[in-house]
């Protein structure tokens, strides 16, 4: 469940990476994206004169806007330029955000094993109450499908003793 929410959060990171990338692209320069003339015409809906001036290849004698044109990718200028800049960044930003979140959640889970054990014990108790056949090992668990040792729930007294023996960050034993 935690992994799913971390991956879902990558959408927010994707947007941030897209904006940063879209601001960097004009500094490098020379990037263009092919866009359909109909889409660009829709972006210039209020100002068709500016559309005809900016994209003369889209204007045909019979008045249709069939075809494609290369749009300069820059985060300033018309909405077509901004759309081209963001469109070029989308794929890269998506994969980068997903990789960052996938790696981040795995690091978090490896750094918090005590919380993982506590949650597994809570899950075990709920499965016992629900009457599961294999409480604690229901579903795809490494001890049931993999080569891990069989998991045993921690007893309440053991957990309490362990928690009492753990010193607080500012405490010293002596």
CSV table of C-alpha atoms in Angstrom, one decimal:
chain,number,residue,atom,x,y,z
A,1,UNK,CA,0.0,0.0,0.0
A,2,UNK,CA,2.8,2.4,0.9
A,3,UNK,CA,4.5,1.7,-2.4
A,4,UNK,CA,1.3,2.5,-4.3
A,5,UNK,CA,1.0,5.9,-2.7
A,6,UNK,CA,4.6,6.7,-3.3
A,7,UNK,CA,4.2,5.8,-7.0
A,8,UNK,CA,1.0,7.9,-7.1
A,9,UNK,CA,2.9,10.8,-5.7
A,10,UNK,CA,5.3,10.7,-8.6
A,11,UNK,CA,2.6,12.6,-10.6
A,12,UNK,CA,3.4,15.7,-8.5
A,13,UNK,CA,7.1,15.2,-8.9
A,14,UNK,CA,6.6,14.8,-12.7
A,15,UNK,CA,5.0,18.2,-12.9
A,16,UNK,CA,7.9,19.9,-11.1
A,17,UNK,CA,10.5,18.1,-13.3
A,18,UNK,CA,8.5,19.1,-16.4
A,19,UNK,CA,8.5,22.8,-15.4
A,20,UNK,CA,12.2,22.8,-14.6
A,21,UNK,CA,13.0,21.0,-17.9
A,22,UNK,CA,10.8,23.3,-19.9
A,23,UNK,CA,12.8,26.2,-18.4
A,24,UNK,CA,16.1,24.6,-19.3
A,25,UNK,CA,15.3,23.6,-22.9
A,26,UNK,CA,15.3,27.2,-24.3
A,27,UNK,CA,18.8,27.8,-22.7
A,28,UNK,CA,20.1,24.9,-24.8
A,29,UNK,CA,18.1,25.9,-27.8
A,30,UNK,CA,17.3,24.2,-31.1
A,31,UNK,CA,14.4,22.0,-29.9
A,32,UNK,CA,11.2,21.8,-31.9
A,33,UNK,CA,8.1,19.6,-31.6
A,34,UNK,CA,5.8,18.7,-34.4
A,35,UNK,CA,2.3,19.7,-33.7
A,36,UNK,CA,-0.9,19.5,-35.7
A,37,UNK,CA,-2.2,22.7,-37.1
A,38,UNK,CA,-5.7,22.1,-35.7
A,39,UNK,CA,-4.3,22.0,-32.2
A,40,UNK,CA,-2.3,25.2,-32.7
A,41,UNK,CA,-5.4,26.9,-34.2
A,42,UNK,CA,-7.4,26.0,-31.2
A,43,UNK,CA,-4.7,27.6,-28.9
A,44,UNK,CA,-5.0,30.8,-30.9
A,45,UNK,CA,-8.8,30.8,-30.9
A,46,UNK,CA,-9.1,34.4,-29.8
A,47,UNK,CA,-6.4,35.7,-32.2
A,48,UNK,CA,-6.6,34.0,-35.6
A,49,UNK,CA,-4.5,36.9,-37.2
A,50,UNK,CA,-1.6,36.1,-34.9
A,51,UNK,CA,-2.0,32.4,-35.7
A,52,UNK,CA,-1.8,33.0,-39.5
A,53,UNK,CA,1.2,35.3,-38.9
A,54,UNK,CA,3.1,32.9,-36.6
A,55,UNK,CA,2.3,29.7,-38.5
A,56,UNK,CA,1.8,30.5,-42.2
A,57,UNK,CA,2.3,26.9,-43.2
A,58,UNK,CA,-0.9,26.0,-41.4
A,59,UNK,CA,-3.0,28.4,-43.5
A,60,UNK,CA,-4.3,26.9,-46.7
A,61,UNK,CA,-6.2,28.7,-49.5
A,62,UNK,CA,-9.5,26.8,-48.8
A,63,UNK,CA,-9.4,27.8,-45.1
A,64,UNK,CA,-8.7,24.4,-43.5
A,65,UNK,CA,-5.9,23.8,-41.1
A,66,UNK,CA,-4.7,20.4,-42.1
A,67,UNK,CA,-1.1,19.4,-41.6
A,68,UNK,CA,1.7,19.6,-39.1
A,69,UNK,CA,4.3,22.2,-38.3
A,70,UNK,CA,7.4,22.4,-36.2
A,71,UNK,CA,6.9,24.6,-33.1
A,72,UNK,CA,9.9,26.1,-31.3
A,73,UNK,CA,10.0,24.7,-27.8
A,74,UNK,CA,10.4,27.6,-25.3
A,75,UNK,CA,8.6,28.4,-22.1
A,76,UNK,CA,7.9,31.9,-23.3
A,77,UNK,CA,5.9,33.3,-26.2
A,78,UNK,CA,2.7,31.8,-27.4
A,79,UNK,CA,0.8,28.9,-25.8
A,80,UNK,CA,1.9,26.7,-28.6
A,81,UNK,CA,5.6,27.3,-27.7
A,82,UNK,CA,4.8,26.5,-24.0
A,83,UNK,CA,2.9,23.3,-25.0
A,84,UNK,CA,5.8,22.2,-27.2
A,85,UNK,CA,8.3,22.7,-24.4
A,86,UNK,CA,6.2,20.8,-21.9
A,87,UNK,CA,5.4,18.1,-24.4
A,88,UNK,CA,9.1,17.4,-25.1
A,89,UNK,CA,9.8,17.0,-21.3
A,90,UNK,CA,6.8,14.8,-20.4
A,91,UNK,CA,8.3,11.4,-21.2
A,92,UNK,CA,11.7,12.1,-19.5
A,93,UNK,CA,10.0,13.7,-16.5
A,94,UNK,CA,7.6,10.8,-16.1
A,95,UNK,CA,10.3,8.1,-16.1
A,96,UNK,CA,12.6,10.2,-13.8
A,97,UNK,CA,9.8,10.9,-11.3
A,98,UNK,CA,8.8,7.2,-11.3
A,99,UNK,CA,12.4,6.1,-10.7
A,100,UNK,CA,12.9,8.6,-8.0
A,101,UNK,CA,9.8,7.5,-6.1
A,102,UNK,CA,10.3,3.8,-6.7
A,103,UNK,CA,13.9,4.1,-5.3
A,104,UNK,CA,12.8,6.4,-2.5
A,105,UNK,CA,10.1,4.1,-1.1
A,106,UNK,CA,12.5,1.1,-1.2
A,107,UNK,CA,15.1,3.2,0.7
A,108,UNK,CA,12.4,4.2,3.2
A,109,UNK,CA,11.2,0.7,3.8
A,110,UNK,CA,14.8,-0.6,4.3
A,111,UNK,CA,15.5,2.2,6.8
A,112,UNK,CA,12.4,1.5,8.9
A,113,UNK,CA,12.3,-2.3,9.5
A,114,UNK,CA,10.9,-2.0,13.1
A,115,UNK,CA,7.8,-0.2,11.7
A,116,UNK,CA,7.5,-2.9,9.1
A,117,UNK,CA,7.5,-5.6,11.7
A,118,UNK,CA,5.0,-3.7,13.9
A,119,UNK,CA,2.6,-3.4,10.9
A,120,UNK,CA,3.1,-7.1,10.1
A,121,UNK,CA,2.1,-8.0,13.7
A,122,UNK,CA,-1.0,-5.8,13.4
A,123,UNK,CA,-1.9,-7.4,10.2
A,124,UNK,CA,-1.4,-10.8,11.8
A,125,UNK,CA,-3.8,-9.9,14.6
A,126,UNK,CA,-6.4,-8.7,12.1
A,127,UNK,CA,-6.0,-11.9,10.1
A,128,UNK,CA,-6.4,-14.0,13.2
A,129,UNK,CA,-9.6,-12.2,14.1
A,130,UNK,CA,-10.9,-12.6,10.6
A,131,UNK,CA,-10.3,-16.4,10.7
A,132,UNK,CA,-7.7,-16.7,7.9
A,133,UNK,CA,-6.2,-20.1,7.3
A,134,UNK,CA,-2.6,-18.9,7.2
A,135,UNK,CA,-2.5,-15.7,9.3
A,136,UNK,CA,0.7,-13.7,8.8
A,137,UNK,CA,1.4,-15.6,5.6
A,138,UNK,CA,-1.7,-15.1,3.6
A,139,UNK,CA,-1.1,-14.1,0.0
A,140,UNK,CA,2.3,-13.5,-1.7
A,141,UNK,CA,4.7,-13.6,1.2
A,142,UNK,CA,8.4,-14.6,0.9
A,143,UNK,CA,8.1,-17.4,3.4
A,144,UNK,CA,5.2,-18.9,1.5
A,145,UNK,CA,6.4,-18.5,-2.1
A,146,UNK,CA,10.1,-17.8,-1.7
A,147,UNK,CA,13.0,-19.3,0.2
A,148,UNK,CA,12.6,-17.2,3.4
A,149,UNK,CA,12.3,-18.7,6.9
A,150,UNK,CA,8.7,-19.1,8.1
A,151,UNK,CA,7.6,-15.9,9.8
A,152,UNK,CA,6.5,-16.0,13.5
A,153,UNK,CA,4.5,-13.3,15.2
A,154,UNK,CA,6.2,-11.5,18.0
A,155,UNK,CA,4.5,-11.9,21.4
A,156,UNK,CA,3.2,-8.8,23.2
A,157,UNK,CA,5.5,-9.2,26.2
A,158,UNK,CA,8.6,-9.5,24.0
A,159,UNK,CA,7.7,-6.3,22.2
A,160,UNK,CA,7.1,-4.4,25.5
A,161,UNK,CA,10.4,-5.5,26.9
A,162,UNK,CA,12.2,-4.5,23.7
A,163,UNK,CA,10.6,-1.1,23.7
A,164,UNK,CA,11.5,-0.5,27.3
A,165,UNK,CA,15.2,-1.4,26.7
A,166,UNK,CA,15.5,1.1,23.8
A,167,UNK,CA,17.0,4.3,25.2
A,168,UNK,CA,15.6,7.6,24.0
A,169,UNK,CA,17.9,9.7,21.8
A,170,UNK,CA,19.0,12.0,24.6
A,171,UNK,CA,19.1,9.3,27.2
A,172,UNK,CA,22.2,7.3,28.3
A,173,UNK,CA,22.3,4.2,30.3
A,174,UNK,CA,24.4,4.2,33.4
